[in-house]
Amino acid sequence: SSELTQDPAVSVALGQTVRITCQGDNLRDYYASWYQQKPGQAPVLVIYAKNNRPSGIPDRFSGSTSGNPAFLTITGAQAEDEADYYCNSRDISGNPLFGGGTKLTVL
Amino acid sequence: QLQLQESGPGLVKPLETLSLTCTVSGGSISTTSYYWGWIRQPPGKGLEWIGHVYYSGSTYYNPSLKSRATISIDTSRNQFSLKLRSVTAAETAAYFCARLSPIKGDVFDIWGQGTMVTVSS
């Protein structure tokens, strides 16, 4: 089926490492990308095409290089990383598809 | 720096047509390198792709919308638009326009700030 499944919520202690998971059959064929969304704001692309970061995204953000599940890893989480994170890939028809989102709490 | 800005009514009646426009500034919409898309997000929920358009006018839609959506592009105004017919209260959401980058793996790399649309009588 064409779905991307994420854990609804994850927490991490300040300065520690957290991994956010995205599961979907189509991840065997298509890369996952990741977006960060803070309350009241538009999503921001943080990882695309395996493990590429747009300009301005800190290098503590990294993505898995292939496969199912896909992972977003934040190494040394900061307070400002508290946000919702969405994975994005393609469905069986090649159309854009989003995961349900993971709420990250930094303790 | 490329910027996108949504505009349109914040309130639409049930069964009427939702109409939004995205104005692109800081760059041309008439580029072969990108597509231009719409995504929505109901309050407290996740993101849903609505569709996207190429500068030539080619369009791609989420099948779940059952042909109610139309996306068009106006290169002379550097704008693209969304019309969604016969809306229901369940389609109350923040609507975002965004640039779709095939070279980055079909990701939405630049987003507008979003506009909230409420469907209510």
Coordinates of N, CA and C in Angstrom, one line a residue:
Chain A
S1 N 0.8 -1.2 0.0 CA 0.0 0.0 0.0 C 0.9 1.2 0.0
S2 N 0.3 2.4 -0.4 CA 1.1 3.6 -0.5 C 0.8 4.4 0.8
E3 N 1.6 4.1 1.8 CA 1.5 4.9 3.0 C 2.9 5.1 3.6
L4 N 3.1 6.2 4.3 CA 4.3 6.4 5.0 C 4.0 6.5 6.5
T5 N 4.5 5.6 7.3 CA 4.1 5.6 8.7 C 5.2 6.1 9.6
Q6 N 4.9 7.0 10.5 CA 5.8 7.6 11.5 C 5.3 7.4 12.9
D7 N 6.2 7.3 13.9 CA 5.8 7.3 15.2 C 5.2 8.7 15.6
P8 N 4.0 8.8 16.3 CA 3.4 10.1 16.5 C 4.3 11.0 17.3
A9 N 5.0 10.5 18.3 CA 5.8 11.3 19.2 C 7.1 10.6 19.6
V10 N 8.1 11.5 19.8 CA 9.4 11.0 20.2 C 10.0 12.1 21.1
S11 N 10.8 11.7 22.1 CA 11.4 12.7 23.0 C 12.9 12.4 23.0
V12 N 13.7 13.5 23.3 CA 15.1 13.3 23.4 C 15.6 14.3 24.5
A13 N 16.6 13.9 25.2 CA 17.2 14.8 26.2 C 18.1 15.8 25.4
L14 N 18.2 17.0 25.9 CA 19.0 18.1 25.3 C 20.5 17.6 25.1
G15 N 21.0 17.7 23.9 CA 22.3 17.3 23.6 C 22.5 15.9 23.2
Q16 N 21.5 15.1 23.4 CA 21.5 13.7 23.0 C 21.1 13.5 21.5
T17 N 21.2 12.2 21.1 CA 20.9 11.9 19.7 C 19.6 11.2 19.6
V18 N 18.8 11.6 18.6 CA 17.5 11.0 18.4 C 17.4 10.6 16.9
R19 N 16.6 9.5 16.7 CA 16.4 9.0 15.4 C 14.9 8.9 15.2
I20 N 14.4 9.5 14.1 CA 13.0 9.5 13.7 C 12.8 8.6 12.6
T21 N 11.8 7.8 12.6 CA 11.6 6.7 11.7 C 10.4 6.9 10.7
C22 N 10.6 6.5 9.5 CA 9.5 6.6 8.5 C 9.5 5.2 7.8
Q23 N 8.4 4.5 7.8 CA 8.2 3.2 7.2 C 7.3 3.3 6.0
G24 N 7.7 2.6 4.9 CA 6.8 2.5 3.7 C 7.4 1.6 2.7
D25 N 6.6 0.8 2.1 CA 7.1 -0.1 1.1 C 7.8 0.6 -0.1
N26 N 7.3 1.8 -0.5 CA 7.9 2.5 -1.6 C 9.3 3.0 -1.3
L27 N 9.7 3.0 -0.1 CA 11.0 3.5 0.3 C 12.1 2.6 -0.2
R28 N 11.8 1.5 -0.7 CA 12.8 0.6 -1.3 C 13.1 1.2 -2.7
D29 N 12.2 1.9 -3.3 CA 12.4 2.5 -4.7 C 12.6 3.9 -4.7
Y30 N 12.2 4.7 -3.7 CA 12.3 6.1 -3.7 C 13.0 6.6 -2.5
Y31 N 13.7 7.7 -2.6 CA 14.4 8.4 -1.4 C 13.3 9.0 -0.5
A32 N 13.6 9.1 0.7 CA 12.8 9.9 1.7 C 13.5 11.3 1.8
S33 N 12.6 12.3 1.9 CA 13.1 13.6 2.3 C 12.4 13.9 3.7
W34 N 12.9 15.0 4.3 CA 12.4 15.3 5.7 C 12.1 16.8 5.8
Y35 N 11.0 17.1 6.5 CA 10.7 18.5 6.7 C 10.5 18.7 8.2
Q36 N 10.9 19.9 8.6 CA 10.7 20.4 10.0 C 9.6 21.4 10.0
Q37 N 8.6 21.3 10.9 CA 7.6 22.3 11.0 C 7.4 22.8 12.4
K38 N 7.5 24.0 12.7 CA 7.3 24.6 14.0 C 5.9 25.2 14.0
P39 N 5.3 25.3 15.2 CA 3.9 25.8 15.3 C 3.7 27.1 14.6
G40 N 2.6 27.2 13.7 CA 2.3 28.4 13.0 C 3.1 28.7 11.8
Q41 N 4.1 27.8 11.5 CA 5.0 28.1 10.4 C 4.8 27.1 9.3
A42 N 5.4 27.4 8.1 CA 5.4 26.5 7.0 C 6.5 25.4 7.2
P43 N 6.3 24.3 6.7 CA 7.4 23.3 6.7 C 8.7 23.8 6.1
V44 N 9.8 23.3 6.6 CA 11.1 23.6 6.1 C 11.8 22.3 5.7
L45 N 12.4 22.3 4.5 CA 13.1 21.1 4.1 C 14.4 21.0 4.8
V46 N 14.7 19.8 5.5 CA 15.9 19.7 6.2 C 16.9 18.6 5.6
I47 N 16.3 17.6 4.9 CA 17.1 16.6 4.3 C 16.4 16.2 3.0
Y48 N 17.1 16.0 1.9 CA 16.6 15.5 0.6 C 17.5 14.5 0.0
A49 N 17.0 13.7 -0.9 CA 17.8 12.8 -1.7 C 18.9 12.1 -0.9
K50 N 18.5 11.1 -0.2 CA 19.4 10.3 0.7 C 19.8 11.2 1.9
N51 N 20.9 11.9 1.8 CA 21.4 12.6 2.9 C 22.0 14.0 2.6
N52 N 21.2 14.8 1.9 CA 21.6 16.1 1.5 C 20.9 17.2 2.3
R53 N 21.6 18.2 2.8 CA 21.1 19.2 3.6 C 21.0 20.5 2.7
P54 N 19.9 21.2 2.7 CA 19.8 22.5 2.0 C 20.7 23.5 2.8
S55 N 21.1 24.5 2.1 CA 21.9 25.6 2.7 C 21.2 26.1 4.0
G56 N 22.0 26.3 5.0 CA 21.5 26.8 6.3 C 21.0 25.8 7.3
I57 N 20.9 24.5 6.9 CA 20.5 23.5 7.8 C 21.7 22.9 8.5
P58 N 21.7 22.9 9.9 CA 22.9 22.5 10.6 C 23.2 21.0 10.3
D59 N 24.5 20.7 10.4 CA 25.0 19.4 10.1 C 24.7 18.4 11.2
R60 N 24.0 18.8 12.2 CA 23.5 17.8 13.2 C 22.4 17.0 12.6
F61 N 21.8 17.5 11.5 CA 20.7 16.7 10.9 C 21.3 15.8 9.8
S62 N 20.9 14.6 9.8 CA 21.4 13.6 8.7 C 20.3 12.6 8.4
G63 N 20.3 12.1 7.2 CA 19.3 11.1 6.8 C 20.0 9.8 6.4
S64 N 19.2 8.7 6.5 CA 19.7 7.4 6.0 C 19.8 7.4 4.5
T65 N 20.7 6.6 4.0 CA 21.1 6.6 2.6 C 20.1 5.8 1.7
S66 N 19.4 4.9 2.3 CA 18.6 4.0 1.4 C 17.7 3.2 2.3
G67 N 16.6 2.6 1.6 CA 15.9 1.5 2.2 C 14.7 1.9 3.1
N68 N 14.1 0.8 3.5 CA 12.9 0.9 4.4 C 13.2 0.2 5.7
P69 N 13.0 0.9 6.8 CA 12.6 2.3 7.0 C 13.7 3.3 6.7
A70 N 13.2 4.6 6.6 CA 14.1 5.7 6.4 C 14.2 6.4 7.8
F71 N 15.4 7.0 8.1 CA 15.6 7.6 9.3 C 16.1 9.0 9.2
L72 N 15.6 9.9 10.1 CA 16.2 11.2 10.2 C 16.9 11.2 11.6
T73 N 18.2 11.5 11.6 CA 18.9 11.5 12.9 C 19.4 13.0 13.2
I74 N 19.1 13.3 14.5 CA 19.6 14.6 15.0 C 20.6 14.3 16.0
T75 N 21.9 14.7 15.8 CA 23.0 14.3 16.7 C 23.3 15.6 17.5
G76 N 23.0 15.4 18.8 CA 23.2 16.6 19.7 C 22.0 17.5 19.6
A77 N 20.8 17.0 19.9 CA 19.6 17.8 19.7 C 19.6 19.1 20.6
Q78 N 19.1 20.2 19.9 CA 19.0 21.5 20.6 C 17.6 21.8 20.9
A79 N 17.4 22.8 21.8 CA 16.0 23.2 22.1 C 15.2 23.6 20.9
E80 N 15.9 24.3 20.0 CA 15.2 24.8 18.8 C 14.9 23.7 17.8
D81 N 15.3 22.5 18.1 CA 14.9 21.4 17.2 C 13.5 20.8 17.5
E82 N 12.9 21.3 18.6 CA 11.6 20.8 19.0 C 10.6 21.3 18.0
A83 N 9.9 20.3 17.3 CA 9.1 20.6 16.2 C 8.4 19.3 15.7
D84 N 7.5 19.5 14.7 CA 7.0 18.3 14.0 C 7.9 18.0 12.8
Y85 N 8.1 16.7 12.6 CA 8.9 16.3 11.5 C 8.1 15.4 10.6
Y86 N 8.2 15.7 9.3 CA 7.4 14.9 8.3 C 8.4 14.3 7.3
C87 N 8.2 13.0 7.0 CA 8.9 12.4 5.9 C 8.0 12.5 4.6
N88 N 8.7 12.4 3.5 CA 8.1 12.6 2.2 C 8.7 11.7 1.2
S89 N 7.9 11.0 0.4 CA 8.5 10.2 -0.7 C 7.4 10.2 -1.8
R90 N 7.4 9.1 -2.5 CA 6.4 8.9 -3.5 C 5.5 7.7 -3.3
D91 N 4.3 7.8 -3.8 CA 3.4 6.6 -3.7 C 3.6 5.7 -4.9
I92 N 2.8 4.7 -5.0 CA 3.0 3.7 -6.0 C 2.8 4.3 -7.4
S93 N 2.1 5.4 -7.5 CA 2.0 6.0 -8.8 C 3.0 7.1 -9.1
G94 N 4.0 7.3 -8.2 CA 5.0 8.3 -8.3 C 4.6 9.7 -7.9
N95 N 3.4 9.8 -7.2 CA 3.0 11.1 -6.7 C 3.6 11.3 -5.3
P96 N 3.7 12.6 -5.0 CA 4.2 13.0 -3.7 C 3.3 12.4 -2.5
L97 N 4.0 12.0 -1.5 CA 3.3 11.4 -0.4 C 4.0 11.8 0.9
F98 N 3.2 12.2 1.9 CA 3.8 12.6 3.2 C 3.4 11.5 4.3
G99 N 4.3 11.4 5.3 CA 4.0 10.6 6.5 C 3.1 11.4 7.4
G100 N 2.6 10.8 8.4 CA 1.7 11.5 9.3 C 2.4 12.4 10.3
G101 N 3.7 12.4 10.4 CA 4.4 13.4 11.2 C 4.8 12.8 12.6
T102 N 5.9 13.3 13.1 CA 6.4 12.9 14.4 C 6.6 14.2 15.2
K103 N 6.0 14.3 16.4 CA 6.3 15.4 17.3 C 7.5 15.1 18.1
L104 N 8.5 16.0 17.9 CA 9.7 15.8 18.7 C 9.8 16.8 19.9
T105 N 9.9 16.2 21.1 CA 10.1 17.0 22.3 C 11.5 16.9 22.8
V106 N 12.1 18.1 23.0 CA 13.5 18.1 23.6 C 13.4 18.4 25.1
L107 N 13.8 17.5 25.9 CA 13.6 17.6 27.3 C 14.8 18.3 28.0
Chain B
Q1 N 16.2 36.3 -3.7 CA 15.8 35.1 -3.0 C 14.3 34.8 -3.4
L2 N 14.1 33.6 -3.8 CA 12.7 33.3 -4.2 C 11.8 33.2 -3.1
Q3 N 10.6 33.8 -3.3 CA 9.5 33.8 -2.2 C 8.2 33.5 -2.9
L4 N 7.4 32.8 -2.1 CA 6.0 32.5 -2.5 C 5.0 33.0 -1.5
Q5 N 3.9 33.5 -2.0 CA 2.9 34.1 -1.2 C 1.5 33.7 -1.6
E6 N 0.8 33.1 -0.7 CA -0.6 32.7 -1.0 C -1.6 33.8 -0.8
S7 N -2.6 33.9 -1.5 CA -3.7 34.8 -1.3 C -5.0 34.3 -1.7
G8 N -6.1 34.8 -1.1 CA -7.4 34.3 -1.4 C -8.3 34.4 -0.2
P9 N -9.6 34.1 -0.4 CA -10.6 34.2 0.8 C -10.3 33.3 1.9
G10 N -10.5 33.7 3.1 CA -10.2 32.9 4.3 C -11.5 32.1 4.7
L11 N -12.6 32.4 4.1 CA -13.8 31.7 4.4 C -14.6 31.3 3.1
V12 N -14.9 30.1 3.0 CA -15.7 29.6 1.9 C -16.9 28.8 2.4
K13 N -18.0 28.9 1.7 CA -19.2 28.2 2.1 C -19.1 26.7 1.6
P14 N -19.7 25.8 2.4 CA -19.8 24.4 1.9 C -20.4 24.3 0.5
L15 N -19.9 23.5 -0.3 CA -20.3 23.2 -1.7 C -19.9 24.2 -2.7
E16 N -19.2 25.3 -2.2 CA -18.8 26.3 -3.1 C -17.3 26.0 -3.5
T17 N -16.7 26.9 -4.3 CA -15.4 26.7 -4.8 C -14.3 27.5 -4.1
L18 N -13.3 26.8 -3.6 CA -12.2 27.5 -2.9 C -11.2 27.9 -4.0
S19 N -10.8 29.2 -4.0 CA -9.9 29.7 -5.0 C -8.7 30.4 -4.3
L20 N -7.5 30.0 -4.6 CA -6.3 30.6 -4.1 C -5.3 30.8 -5.2
T21 N -4.5 31.9 -4.9 CA -3.4 32.2 -5.9 C -2.1 32.2 -5.1
C22 N -1.0 31.8 -5.8 CA 0.3 31.9 -5.3 C 1.1 32.8 -6.2
T23 N 1.7 33.9 -5.6 CA 2.5 34.8 -6.3 C 4.0 34.5 -6.0
V24 N 4.8 34.3 -7.1 CA 6.2 34.0 -6.9 C 7.0 35.3 -7.2
S25 N 7.9 35.6 -6.3 CA 8.7 36.8 -6.5 C 10.2 36.4 -6.3
G26 N 11.1 37.2 -6.9 CA 12.5 36.9 -6.8 C 13.0 35.8 -7.8
G27 N 12.2 35.4 -8.7 CA 12.5 34.4 -9.7 C 11.4 34.2 -10.7
S28 N 11.7 33.6 -11.8 CA 10.6 33.4 -12.8 C 10.0 32.0 -12.6
I29 N 8.7 32.0 -12.8 CA 7.9 30.8 -12.7 C 8.0 30.0 -14.0
S30 N 8.5 30.7 -15.1 CA 8.6 30.1 -16.4 C 10.0 29.4 -16.5
T31 N 10.2 28.4 -15.7 CA 11.5 27.7 -15.7 C 11.2 26.2 -16.0
T32 N 12.2 25.6 -16.7 CA 12.0 24.2 -17.0 C 12.5 23.3 -15.8
S33 N 13.1 24.0 -14.8 CA 13.7 23.2 -13.7 C 12.8 22.8 -12.6
Y34 N 11.6 23.5 -12.5 CA 10.8 23.2 -11.3 C 9.3 23.1 -11.7
Y35 N 8.6 22.5 -10.7 CA 7.1 22.5 -10.8 C 6.6 23.4 -9.6
W36 N 5.3 23.6 -9.6 CA 4.8 24.5 -8.6 C 3.5 23.8 -8.1
G37 N 3.5 23.7 -6.7 CA 2.5 22.8 -6.1 C 1.7 23.4 -5.0
W38 N 0.6 22.7 -4.6 CA -0.2 23.0 -3.5 C -0.3 21.9 -2.5
I39 N -0.2 22.2 -1.2 CA -0.2 21.2 -0.1 C -1.2 21.8 0.9
R40 N -1.9 21.0 1.6 CA -2.8 21.5 2.6 C -2.6 20.7 3.9
Q41 N -3.0 21.3 5.0 CA -2.9 20.8 6.4 C -4.0 21.1 7.3
P42 N -5.0 20.2 7.5 CA -6.0 20.5 8.5 C -5.5 20.8 9.8
P43 N -6.2 21.6 10.6 CA -5.7 21.9 12.0 C -5.3 20.7 12.8
G44 N -4.1 20.7 13.3 CA -3.6 19.6 14.1 C -3.3 18.3 13.4
K45 N -3.3 18.3 12.1 CA -3.1 17.1 11.3 C -1.9 17.2 10.4
G46 N -1.7 16.2 9.6 CA -0.5 16.2 8.7 C -0.7 16.8 7.4
L47 N 0.3 16.7 6.5 CA 0.4 17.4 5.2 C -0.2 16.5 4.2
E48 N -0.9 17.1 3.2 CA -1.5 16.3 2.1 C -1.2 17.1 0.8
W49 N -0.6 16.4 -0.1 CA -0.3 16.9 -1.4 C -1.6 17.0 -2.2
I50 N -1.9 18.2 -2.8 CA -3.1 18.4 -3.6 C -2.7 18.2 -5.1
G51 N -1.6 18.9 -5.6 CA -1.3 18.7 -7.0 C -0.2 19.7 -7.3
H52 N 0.3 19.6 -8.6 CA 1.3 20.6 -9.0 C 1.2 20.8 -10.5
V53 N 1.9 21.9 -11.0 CA 1.8 22.3 -12.3 C 3.2 22.7 -12.9
Y54 N 3.4 22.4 -14.2 CA 4.6 22.8 -14.8 C 4.4 24.1 -15.6
Y55 N 5.5 24.8 -15.9 CA 5.3 26.1 -16.6 C 4.5 26.0 -17.9
S56 N 4.5 24.8 -18.5 CA 3.8 24.5 -19.8 C 2.3 24.4 -19.6
G57 N 1.9 24.2 -18.3 CA 0.5 24.0 -18.0 C 0.2 22.5 -17.7
S58 N 1.1 21.6 -17.8 CA 0.9 20.2 -17.5 C 0.6 20.1 -16.0
T59 N -0.4 19.3 -15.6 CA -0.9 19.3 -14.2 C -0.9 17.8 -13.7
Y60 N -0.8 17.7 -12.4 CA -0.7 16.4 -11.7 C -1.5 16.6 -10.4
Y61 N -2.5 15.7 -10.2 CA -3.4 15.8 -9.0 C -3.4 14.6 -8.1
N62 N -3.8 14.8 -6.9 CA -4.0 13.7 -5.9 C -5.3 13.1 -6.3
P63 N -5.3 11.8 -6.6 CA -6.5 11.1 -7.1 C -7.7 11.2 -6.0
S64 N -7.3 11.3 -4.7 CA -8.3 11.3 -3.7 C -9.2 12.5 -3.8
L65 N -8.8 13.5 -4.5 CA -9.7 14.7 -4.7 C -10.8 14.6 -5.8
K66 N -10.7 13.4 -6.4 CA -11.8 13.0 -7.3 C -12.1 14.1 -8.4
S67 N -11.1 14.6 -8.9 CA -11.2 15.6 -10.1 C -11.9 16.9 -9.7
R68 N -11.9 17.2 -8.4 CA -12.5 18.5 -8.0 C -11.5 19.6 -8.0
A69 N -10.2 19.3 -8.2 CA -9.1 20.3 -8.1 C -8.7 20.7 -9.5
T70 N -8.4 22.0 -9.7 CA -7.8 22.5 -10.9 C -6.7 23.5 -10.6
I71 N -5.5 23.2 -11.1 CA -4.4 24.1 -10.9 C -4.0 24.7 -12.2
S72 N -3.8 26.0 -12.3 CA -3.4 26.7 -13.5 C -2.2 27.6 -13.2
I73 N -1.6 28.0 -14.3 CA -0.4 28.8 -14.2 C -0.5 30.0 -15.1
D74 N -0.1 31.2 -14.6 CA -0.1 32.4 -15.4 C 1.3 33.0 -15.4
T75 N 2.0 32.6 -16.5 CA 3.4 33.0 -16.5 C 3.6 34.5 -16.6
S76 N 2.6 35.2 -17.2 CA 2.7 36.7 -17.4 C 2.6 37.4 -16.1
R77 N 2.0 36.8 -15.1 CA 1.8 37.4 -13.8 C 2.7 36.7 -12.7
N78 N 3.5 35.7 -13.2 CA 4.3 34.9 -12.3 C 3.5 34.3 -11.1
Q79 N 2.3 33.8 -11.5 CA 1.4 33.2 -10.5 C 0.9 31.9 -10.9
F80 N 0.5 31.1 -9.9 CA -0.3 29.9 -10.2 C -1.4 29.8 -9.2
S81 N -2.4 29.1 -9.6 CA -3.7 29.1 -8.8 C -4.3 27.7 -8.6
L82 N -5.1 27.7 -7.5 CA -5.8 26.4 -7.2 C -7.3 26.7 -7.1
K83 N -8.1 25.9 -7.7 CA -9.5 25.9 -7.5 C -9.9 24.5 -7.1
L84 N -10.7 24.5 -6.0 CA -11.2 23.3 -5.4 C -12.7 23.4 -5.3
R85 N -13.4 22.6 -6.1 CA -14.9 22.7 -6.1 C -15.5 21.9 -5.1
S86 N -16.8 22.3 -4.7 CA -17.7 21.5 -3.8 C -17.0 21.1 -2.5
V87 N -16.4 22.1 -1.9 CA -15.7 21.9 -0.6 C -16.6 21.5 0.5
T88 N -16.0 20.8 1.5 CA -16.8 20.5 2.7 C -16.0 21.0 3.9
A89 N -16.7 20.9 5.1 CA -16.0 21.4 6.3 C -14.7 20.7 6.6
A90 N -14.6 19.4 6.2 CA -13.4 18.6 6.4 C -12.2 19.2 5.6
E91 N -12.5 20.1 4.7 CA -11.4 20.7 3.9 C -10.9 22.0 4.5
T92 N -11.4 22.4 5.7 CA -10.8 23.5 6.4 C -9.4 23.1 6.7
A93 N -8.5 24.0 6.3 CA -7.0 23.7 6.4 C -6.2 24.9 6.1
A94 N -4.9 24.8 6.5 CA -3.9 25.7 6.0 C -3.5 25.2 4.6
Y95 N -3.5 26.1 3.6 CA -3.1 25.8 2.3 C -1.8 26.4 2.0
F96 N -0.8 25.6 1.6 CA 0.5 26.1 1.2 C 0.8 26.0 -0.3
C97 N 1.4 26.9 -0.8 CA 2.0 26.7 -2.2 C 3.5 26.5 -2.0
A98 N 4.1 25.8 -2.9 CA 5.5 25.4 -2.7 C 6.1 25.1 -4.1
R99 N 7.5 25.2 -4.2 CA 8.2 24.9 -5.4 C 8.6 23.4 -5.3
L100 N 8.4 22.6 -6.3 CA 8.8 21.2 -6.4 C 10.0 21.1 -7.2
S101 N 11.1 20.5 -6.6 CA 12.4 20.4 -7.3 C 12.6 18.9 -7.7
P102 N 12.5 18.6 -9.0 CA 12.9 17.3 -9.5 C 14.3 16.9 -9.2
I103 N 15.2 17.9 -9.4 CA 16.6 17.6 -9.3 C 17.0 17.2 -7.9
K104 N 16.3 17.6 -6.9 CA 16.5 17.3 -5.5 C 15.7 16.0 -5.1
G105 N 15.1 15.4 -6.1 CA 14.4 14.2 -5.8 C 12.9 14.4 -5.5
D106 N 12.3 15.4 -6.3 CA 10.9 15.7 -6.2 C 10.5 16.1 -4.8
V107 N 11.3 17.1 -4.2 CA 10.9 17.6 -2.9 C 10.4 19.1 -3.1
F108 N 9.7 19.5 -2.1 CA 9.2 20.8 -2.0 C 10.2 21.7 -1.2
D109 N 11.0 22.4 -2.0 CA 12.2 23.0 -1.3 C 11.9 24.4 -0.9
I110 N 11.0 25.1 -1.4 CA 10.6 26.5 -0.9 C 9.1 26.5 -0.8
W111 N 8.7 27.1 0.4 CA 7.2 27.1 0.7 C 6.8 28.5 0.9
G112 N 5.5 28.8 0.6 CA 4.9 30.0 1.1 C 4.6 29.9 2.6
Q113 N 4.1 31.0 3.2 CA 3.8 31.0 4.6 C 2.5 30.2 4.9
G114 N 1.7 30.0 3.9 CA 0.4 29.4 4.1 C -0.7 30.3 4.4
T115 N -1.9 29.9 4.0 CA -3.1 30.7 4.3 C -4.2 29.8 4.8
M116 N -4.8 30.2 5.9 CA -5.9 29.4 6.5 C -7.2 29.6 5.8
V117 N -7.8 28.5 5.4 CA -9.2 28.6 4.7 C -10.1 27.8 5.6
T118 N -11.2 28.4 6.0 CA -12.3 27.8 6.8 C -13.5 27.6 5.9
V119 N -14.0 26.4 5.9 CA -15.2 26.1 5.1 C -16.4 26.0 6.1
S120 N -17.2 27.0 6.0 CA -18.3 27.1 7.0 C -19.4 28.0 6.4
S121 N -20.6 27.7 6.7 CA -21.7 28.6 6.3 C -21.9 29.7 7.3

